């Protein structure tokens, strides 16, 4: 296996965790910190996190807090982790049902992207990560949007080109605003409504939705909101919606679901006085943050999502 092929890590200690988001907890971190102590890891040790976003987020957090921080390296193995979770310096774990509530900003010493890792992912996990690629294409515009909009089948994308261009867009944004004070919020395109959909599905009333599936739906609704609030032209809204629906199934939602989604969004700390704070687009490649949208406007966007065919 990998460790025997690399002399530098021949004497490393392998720490395994169970797969799944529900293991991204302080309890798992405690086991990892105990294993590090038992194996006499010291301030000069290096932690190498090989896995999906759960592993890079939690492994990064364990390393960044052990003995006030040891060096760590990220080796993301899912598309979502390669283009998103392992890039940008955020690490952390969940607390009860609050996602990523405990964490910090900590930069790895390096991130190694090995494209063939993602070849063993099931198609659903490719779609999960590809939603973030679509987001980068819409906020970054240029080459990435051109490359993906010309794809016949999104599963057959050029790994190296699409992944490296996505990473470059995320890095450019996060390097300008490493602590998410302002510009980095453009990365929330599709995520205000997307997160509400994810929580709604988690509440049990719907089949579970992967993050990327929820964000794909959120981007269609946000494209329409962008038309309402920032004059994104309707033809572009349709192009975005058609592109997304060519690969992602529509989540069936009725009027009562819309009310519940708005309720969930209203509880988000970023939103105040019944208005939601959204990151939208003036055009493809021209994002804008902190757009205040009323509940009625969000409902109109959800109706557009439902009705478009
Ligand atoms: N830090 C950030 O900025 C950031 C950004 C986005 C997402 N995240 C976090 O990332 C996590 C989601 O990441 P994810 O989608 O990678 O989920 P994940 O880590 O749970 O991986 C998904 C599944 O794929 C399996 N897997 C991993 N690599 C594989 C491979 N090469 N072939 C086959 N199966 C493989 C995993 O064992 C798991 O069952 C969430 O916890 C989310 O909060 C963090
Ligand atoms: Zn996301």
CSV table of C-alpha atoms and ligand atoms in Angstrom, one decimal:
chain,number,residue,atom,x,y,z
A,1,UNK,CA,0.0,0.0,0.0
A,2,UNK,CA,0.8,3.7,-0.2
A,3,UNK,CA,3.0,3.9,2.9
A,4,UNK,CA,5.4,1.0,1.7
A,5,UNK,CA,5.9,2.8,-1.6
A,6,UNK,CA,7.1,6.0,0.1
A,7,UNK,CA,10.3,5.6,2.2
A,8,UNK,CA,9.7,9.0,3.9
A,9,UNK,CA,6.6,7.7,5.6
A,10,UNK,CA,7.7,4.1,6.1
A,11,UNK,CA,7.8,4.6,9.8
A,12,UNK,CA,4.6,6.6,10.1
A,13,UNK,CA,1.7,5.6,12.3
A,14,UNK,CA,-1.6,5.1,10.6
A,15,UNK,CA,-4.7,6.5,12.3
A,16,UNK,CA,-8.0,5.3,10.9
A,17,UNK,CA,-11.5,6.8,11.4
A,18,UNK,CA,-14.9,5.5,10.5
A,19,UNK,CA,-16.3,7.1,7.3
A,20,UNK,CA,-19.3,9.5,7.5
A,21,UNK,CA,-20.2,13.0,8.4
A,22,UNK,CA,-21.7,11.8,11.8
A,23,UNK,CA,-18.1,10.8,12.9
A,24,UNK,CA,-16.9,14.4,12.4
A,25,UNK,CA,-17.1,15.1,16.1
A,26,UNK,CA,-15.1,16.1,19.1
A,27,UNK,CA,-15.4,12.5,20.3
A,28,UNK,CA,-13.5,11.3,17.2
A,29,UNK,CA,-10.9,14.1,17.7
A,30,UNK,CA,-10.4,13.0,21.3
A,31,UNK,CA,-9.6,9.4,20.1
A,32,UNK,CA,-7.2,10.9,17.6
A,33,UNK,CA,-5.5,13.2,20.2
A,34,UNK,CA,-5.2,10.2,22.5
A,35,UNK,CA,-3.6,8.0,19.7
A,36,UNK,CA,-1.2,10.8,18.9
A,37,UNK,CA,-0.2,11.0,22.6
A,38,UNK,CA,0.1,7.2,22.9
A,39,UNK,CA,2.4,7.2,19.9
A,40,UNK,CA,4.5,10.0,21.3
A,41,UNK,CA,3.7,12.5,18.5
A,42,UNK,CA,5.6,15.7,19.4
A,43,UNK,CA,5.7,19.3,18.1
A,44,UNK,CA,7.9,18.1,15.2
A,45,UNK,CA,5.4,15.5,14.0
A,46,UNK,CA,3.6,15.9,10.7
A,47,UNK,CA,0.0,14.8,10.2
A,48,UNK,CA,-1.0,13.7,6.7
A,49,UNK,CA,-4.7,13.7,6.1
A,50,UNK,CA,-5.7,11.4,3.3
A,51,UNK,CA,-9.5,11.3,2.6
A,52,UNK,CA,-12.6,13.3,1.8
A,53,UNK,CA,-13.6,16.6,3.4
A,54,UNK,CA,-14.5,14.9,6.7
A,55,UNK,CA,-10.9,13.7,7.0
A,56,UNK,CA,-9.3,17.0,5.8
A,57,UNK,CA,-11.5,19.1,8.0
A,58,UNK,CA,-11.2,17.0,11.1
A,59,UNK,CA,-7.5,15.9,10.6
A,60,UNK,CA,-6.6,19.6,10.0
A,61,UNK,CA,-8.4,20.5,13.2
A,62,UNK,CA,-6.8,17.8,15.3
A,63,UNK,CA,-3.3,18.8,14.0
A,64,UNK,CA,-3.9,22.5,14.4
A,65,UNK,CA,-4.9,22.1,18.1
A,66,UNK,CA,-2.6,19.2,19.2
A,67,UNK,CA,0.2,20.7,21.4
A,68,UNK,CA,-0.9,24.2,20.1
A,69,UNK,CA,-0.5,23.1,16.5
A,70,UNK,CA,1.6,20.7,14.6
A,71,UNK,CA,2.3,20.7,10.8
A,72,UNK,CA,-0.2,19.0,8.6
A,73,UNK,CA,-0.6,18.2,4.9
A,74,UNK,CA,-3.9,17.6,3.1
A,75,UNK,CA,-4.3,14.8,0.5
A,76,UNK,CA,-8.0,15.2,-0.5
A,77,UNK,CA,-9.5,12.1,-2.2
A,78,UNK,CA,-13.0,13.3,-3.2
A,79,UNK,CA,-13.8,15.9,-5.8
A,80,UNK,CA,-15.5,18.1,-3.1
A,81,UNK,CA,-12.4,18.0,-0.9
A,82,UNK,CA,-10.0,18.6,-3.9
A,83,UNK,CA,-11.8,21.7,-5.1
A,84,UNK,CA,-13.2,23.0,-1.8
A,85,UNK,CA,-12.7,21.5,1.6
A,86,UNK,CA,-8.9,21.1,1.5
A,87,UNK,CA,-8.5,24.6,0.1
A,88,UNK,CA,-8.8,27.9,2.0
A,89,UNK,CA,-7.6,27.1,5.4
A,90,UNK,CA,-10.8,26.3,7.3
A,91,UNK,CA,-10.7,23.2,9.6
A,92,UNK,CA,-13.2,22.0,12.1
A,93,UNK,CA,-15.9,19.6,13.3
A,94,UNK,CA,-19.6,19.5,14.0
A,95,UNK,CA,-21.3,20.0,17.3
A,96,UNK,CA,-24.6,18.2,17.7
A,97,UNK,CA,-26.5,19.1,14.5
A,98,UNK,CA,-24.5,22.4,14.0
A,99,UNK,CA,-22.2,21.9,11.1
A,100,UNK,CA,-18.6,23.1,11.5
A,101,UNK,CA,-19.4,25.0,14.7
A,102,UNK,CA,-16.0,24.2,16.3
A,103,UNK,CA,-13.0,25.1,14.3
A,104,UNK,CA,-10.4,27.5,13.2
A,105,UNK,CA,-8.4,28.9,10.3
A,106,UNK,CA,-5.2,26.9,9.9
A,107,UNK,CA,-3.1,26.5,6.8
A,108,UNK,CA,-1.6,23.2,5.8
A,109,UNK,CA,2.0,23.0,4.9
A,110,UNK,CA,0.9,21.6,1.5
A,111,UNK,CA,-2.1,20.2,-0.4
A,112,UNK,CA,-1.4,17.4,-2.8
A,113,UNK,CA,-4.0,16.7,-5.4
A,114,UNK,CA,-3.8,13.3,-7.1
A,115,UNK,CA,-6.5,13.4,-9.8
A,116,UNK,CA,-7.0,9.6,-10.2
A,117,UNK,CA,-8.3,9.4,-6.6
A,118,UNK,CA,-11.7,10.6,-7.8
A,119,UNK,CA,-12.0,7.8,-10.4
A,120,UNK,CA,-13.3,5.5,-7.7
A,121,UNK,CA,-16.0,7.8,-6.5
A,122,UNK,CA,-19.6,6.9,-7.2
A,123,UNK,CA,-21.4,9.3,-9.7
A,124,UNK,CA,-23.4,10.9,-6.9
A,125,UNK,CA,-20.2,12.0,-5.2
A,126,UNK,CA,-18.9,13.4,-8.4
A,127,UNK,CA,-22.1,15.5,-8.7
A,128,UNK,CA,-21.6,16.5,-5.1
A,129,UNK,CA,-18.3,18.1,-5.8
A,130,UNK,CA,-19.1,19.3,-9.3
A,131,UNK,CA,-21.7,21.7,-7.8
A,132,UNK,CA,-18.8,23.7,-6.3
A,133,UNK,CA,-17.1,23.6,-9.7
A,134,UNK,CA,-20.2,25.1,-11.3
A,135,UNK,CA,-20.2,27.8,-8.5
A,136,UNK,CA,-16.6,28.7,-9.3
A,137,UNK,CA,-17.5,28.9,-13.0
A,138,UNK,CA,-20.4,31.2,-12.3
A,139,UNK,CA,-18.6,33.5,-9.9
A,140,UNK,CA,-15.2,33.4,-11.8
A,141,UNK,CA,-16.6,33.3,-15.4
A,142,UNK,CA,-14.0,33.1,-18.1
A,143,UNK,CA,-12.4,29.8,-19.1
A,144,UNK,CA,-14.0,27.6,-16.5
A,145,UNK,CA,-17.5,28.5,-17.5
A,146,UNK,CA,-16.6,28.0,-21.1
A,147,UNK,CA,-15.0,24.6,-20.4
A,148,UNK,CA,-17.9,23.2,-18.4
A,149,UNK,CA,-20.7,24.6,-20.5
A,150,UNK,CA,-19.3,22.8,-23.5
A,151,UNK,CA,-19.3,19.4,-21.7
A,152,UNK,CA,-21.5,16.7,-23.2
A,153,UNK,CA,-21.5,14.8,-19.9
A,154,UNK,CA,-20.2,16.4,-16.8
A,155,UNK,CA,-18.8,13.1,-15.5
A,156,UNK,CA,-16.3,13.0,-18.3
A,157,UNK,CA,-14.6,16.4,-17.5
A,158,UNK,CA,-10.9,16.9,-17.9
A,159,UNK,CA,-9.8,16.2,-14.3
A,160,UNK,CA,-6.6,18.2,-14.4
A,161,UNK,CA,-7.9,21.3,-16.2
A,162,UNK,CA,-11.2,21.6,-14.3
A,163,UNK,CA,-9.8,20.8,-10.8
A,164,UNK,CA,-6.8,23.1,-11.1
A,165,UNK,CA,-8.8,26.0,-12.5
A,166,UNK,CA,-11.4,25.6,-9.7
A,167,UNK,CA,-8.7,25.6,-7.1
A,168,UNK,CA,-7.1,28.7,-8.6
A,169,UNK,CA,-10.4,30.6,-8.4
A,170,UNK,CA,-11.0,29.5,-4.8
A,171,UNK,CA,-7.4,30.4,-3.8
A,172,UNK,CA,-7.6,33.8,-5.4
A,173,UNK,CA,-10.7,34.6,-3.4
A,174,UNK,CA,-9.6,33.2,-0.1
A,175,UNK,CA,-6.1,34.7,-0.3
A,176,UNK,CA,-7.6,38.2,-0.6
A,177,UNK,CA,-10.0,37.6,2.4
A,178,UNK,CA,-8.5,34.7,4.5
A,179,UNK,CA,-10.8,35.3,7.5
A,180,UNK,CA,-14.1,35.6,5.6
A,181,UNK,CA,-14.7,39.3,6.4
A,182,UNK,CA,-16.0,40.4,3.0
A,183,UNK,CA,-15.0,39.3,-0.5
A,184,UNK,CA,-14.9,35.6,0.4
A,185,UNK,CA,-18.7,35.7,0.8
A,186,UNK,CA,-18.9,35.4,-3.0
A,187,UNK,CA,-18.3,31.7,-2.4
A,188,UNK,CA,-21.8,31.6,-0.8
A,189,UNK,CA,-23.5,31.8,-4.2
A,190,UNK,CA,-26.2,29.1,-4.1
A,191,UNK,CA,-25.5,28.4,-0.5
A,192,UNK,CA,-28.1,30.4,1.5
A,193,UNK,CA,-31.1,28.6,-0.1
A,194,UNK,CA,-28.8,25.5,-0.5
A,195,UNK,CA,-28.1,25.2,3.2
A,196,UNK,CA,-31.8,25.7,4.0
A,197,UNK,CA,-32.6,22.8,1.6
A,198,UNK,CA,-29.9,20.7,3.2
A,199,UNK,CA,-31.3,21.3,6.7
A,200,UNK,CA,-34.9,20.8,5.5
A,201,UNK,CA,-33.9,17.4,4.1
A,202,UNK,CA,-32.0,16.5,7.3
A,203,UNK,CA,-35.1,17.3,9.4
A,204,UNK,CA,-36.4,14.0,8.0
A,205,UNK,CA,-39.3,15.2,5.9
A,206,UNK,CA,-37.4,14.4,2.6
A,207,UNK,CA,-34.9,11.9,1.4
A,208,UNK,CA,-31.4,13.1,2.4
A,209,UNK,CA,-29.8,15.5,-0.1
A,210,UNK,CA,-26.0,15.7,-0.6
A,211,UNK,CA,-24.6,19.2,-0.1
A,212,UNK,CA,-23.8,19.6,-3.8
A,213,UNK,CA,-27.4,18.6,-4.8
A,214,UNK,CA,-28.8,21.2,-2.4
A,215,UNK,CA,-26.3,23.8,-3.7
A,216,UNK,CA,-27.2,23.0,-7.4
A,217,UNK,CA,-30.9,23.8,-6.5
A,218,UNK,CA,-29.8,26.9,-4.6
A,219,UNK,CA,-27.8,28.2,-7.6
A,220,UNK,CA,-30.9,28.0,-9.8
A,221,UNK,CA,-33.0,29.9,-7.3
A,222,UNK,CA,-30.1,32.4,-6.7
A,223,UNK,CA,-29.7,32.9,-10.5
A,224,UNK,CA,-33.4,34.0,-10.5
A,225,UNK,CA,-32.8,36.2,-7.4
A,226,UNK,CA,-29.9,37.7,-9.2
A,227,UNK,CA,-32.3,38.7,-12.0
A,228,UNK,CA,-34.7,40.3,-9.5
A,229,UNK,CA,-32.0,42.1,-7.5
A,230,UNK,CA,-29.0,42.6,-9.8
A,231,UNK,CA,-30.5,42.6,-13.3
A,232,UNK,CA,-28.9,39.4,-14.4
A,233,UNK,CA,-30.6,38.9,-17.7
A,234,UNK,CA,-33.3,36.2,-17.9
A,235,UNK,CA,-31.7,34.4,-20.8
A,236,UNK,CA,-28.6,33.8,-18.7
A,237,UNK,CA,-30.8,32.6,-15.8
A,238,UNK,CA,-32.2,30.0,-18.2
A,239,UNK,CA,-28.8,29.0,-19.5
A,240,UNK,CA,-27.7,28.4,-15.9
A,241,UNK,CA,-30.9,26.5,-15.0
A,242,UNK,CA,-30.7,24.3,-18.1
A,243,UNK,CA,-27.1,23.5,-17.5
A,244,UNK,CA,-27.8,22.5,-13.9
A,245,UNK,CA,-30.9,20.4,-14.8
A,246,UNK,CA,-29.0,18.6,-17.5
A,247,UNK,CA,-27.2,16.8,-14.6
A,248,UNK,CA,-29.1,17.4,-11.3
A,249,UNK,CA,-32.5,16.1,-10.5
A,250,UNK,CA,-35.1,18.7,-9.4
A,251,UNK,CA,-36.0,18.5,-5.7
A,252,UNK,CA,-39.8,18.4,-5.5
A,253,UNK,CA,-41.0,21.3,-3.3
A,254,UNK,CA,-44.5,22.6,-2.6
A,255,UNK,CA,-45.7,26.0,-1.2
A,256,UNK,CA,-45.7,24.7,2.4
A,257,UNK,CA,-42.1,23.5,1.9
A,258,UNK,CA,-41.2,27.0,0.7
A,259,UNK,CA,-42.6,28.5,3.9
A,260,UNK,CA,-40.5,26.1,6.0
A,261,UNK,CA,-37.4,26.9,3.9
A,262,UNK,CA,-37.9,30.6,4.6
A,263,UNK,CA,-38.3,29.9,8.3
A,264,UNK,CA,-35.0,28.0,8.3
A,265,UNK,CA,-33.2,30.9,6.4
A,266,UNK,CA,-34.7,33.5,8.8
A,267,UNK,CA,-33.0,31.6,11.7
A,268,UNK,CA,-29.6,31.9,10.1
A,269,UNK,CA,-27.5,34.4,12.0
A,270,UNK,CA,-26.4,36.2,8.8
A,271,UNK,CA,-30.1,37.1,8.1
A,272,UNK,CA,-31.9,39.8,10.0
A,273,UNK,CA,-35.4,41.5,10.1
A,274,UNK,CA,-37.0,38.9,7.8
A,275,UNK,CA,-34.4,39.7,5.1
A,276,UNK,CA,-31.9,37.2,3.8
A,277,UNK,CA,-28.4,38.2,2.9
A,278,UNK,CA,-27.4,36.5,-0.4
A,279,UNK,CA,-24.4,36.4,-2.6
A,280,UNK,CA,-25.6,36.9,-6.2
A,281,UNK,CA,-24.5,37.6,-9.7
A,282,UNK,CA,-24.7,40.7,-11.9
A,283,UNK,CA,-23.5,38.5,-14.7
A,284,UNK,CA,-21.5,35.3,-15.0
A,285,UNK,CA,-18.1,36.2,-13.6
A,286,UNK,CA,-19.4,39.3,-11.8
A,287,UNK,CA,-20.5,38.3,-8.3
A,288,UNK,CA,-21.9,40.7,-5.7
A,289,UNK,CA,-22.2,40.1,-1.9
A,290,UNK,CA,-24.7,41.1,0.9
A,291,UNK,CA,-27.8,41.5,-1.3
A,292,UNK,CA,-30.8,41.8,1.0
A,293,UNK,CA,-33.7,39.7,-0.3
A,294,UNK,CA,-37.1,39.7,1.2
A,295,UNK,CA,-39.1,36.6,2.1
A,296,UNK,CA,-41.4,37.4,-0.9
A,297,UNK,CA,-38.4,37.6,-3.3
A,298,UNK,CA,-37.0,34.3,-2.0
A,299,UNK,CA,-40.5,32.7,-2.5
A,300,UNK,CA,-40.6,34.0,-6.0
A,301,UNK,CA,-37.2,32.5,-6.7
A,302,UNK,CA,-38.4,29.1,-5.2
A,303,UNK,CA,-41.5,29.3,-7.4
A,304,UNK,CA,-39.3,29.9,-10.5
A,305,UNK,CA,-37.2,26.8,-9.5
A,306,UNK,CA,-40.4,24.7,-9.2
A,307,UNK,CA,-42.0,25.9,-12.4
A,308,UNK,CA,-39.1,25.9,-14.8
A,309,UNK,CA,-39.1,22.9,-17.2
B,1,LIG,N1,-13.2,23.4,5.1
B,1,LIG,C1,-14.0,23.8,4.1
B,1,LIG,O1,-13.8,25.0,3.6
B,1,LIG,C2,-15.0,22.9,3.6
B,1,LIG,C3,-15.6,23.2,2.4
B,1,LIG,C4,-16.6,22.3,1.8
B,1,LIG,C5,-16.9,21.2,2.5
B,1,LIG,N2,-16.3,20.9,3.7
B,1,LIG,C6,-16.6,19.7,4.5
B,1,LIG,O2,-16.3,18.6,3.7
B,1,LIG,C7,-17.1,17.5,4.2
B,1,LIG,C8,-17.7,16.8,3.0
B,1,LIG,O3,-16.6,16.3,2.2
B,1,LIG,P1,-16.8,15.0,1.2
B,1,LIG,O4,-17.9,15.3,0.3
B,1,LIG,O5,-15.5,14.7,0.7
B,1,LIG,O6,-17.4,13.9,2.2
B,1,LIG,P2,-16.6,12.6,2.9
B,1,LIG,O7,-15.3,13.0,3.4
B,1,LIG,O8,-17.7,12.1,3.9
B,1,LIG,O9,-16.4,11.6,1.7
B,1,LIG,C9,-17.6,11.1,1.1
B,1,LIG,C10,-17.5,9.5,1.0
B,1,LIG,O10,-16.5,9.2,0.0
B,1,LIG,C11,-15.6,8.2,0.5
B,1,LIG,N3,-14.4,8.4,-0.2
B,1,LIG,C12,-13.4,9.3,0.0
B,1,LIG,N4,-12.4,9.2,-1.0
B,1,LIG,C13,-12.9,8.3,-1.9
B,1,LIG,C14,-12.4,7.8,-3.1
B,1,LIG,N5,-11.3,8.3,-3.6
B,1,LIG,N6,-13.1,6.8,-3.7
B,1,LIG,C15,-14.2,6.3,-3.2
B,1,LIG,N7,-14.8,6.8,-2.0
B,1,LIG,C16,-14.1,7.7,-1.4
B,1,LIG,C17,-15.5,8.5,2.0
B,1,LIG,O11,-15.1,7.4,2.8
B,1,LIG,C18,-17.0,8.9,2.3
B,1,LIG,O12,-17.8,7.7,2.5
B,1,LIG,C19,-18.2,18.1,5.0
B,1,LIG,O13,-17.9,17.7,6.4
B,1,LIG,C20,-18.1,19.6,4.8
B,1,LIG,O14,-18.4,20.3,6.0
B,1,LIG,C21,-15.4,21.8,4.3
B,2,LIG,ZN1,-20.5,24.3,-0.6
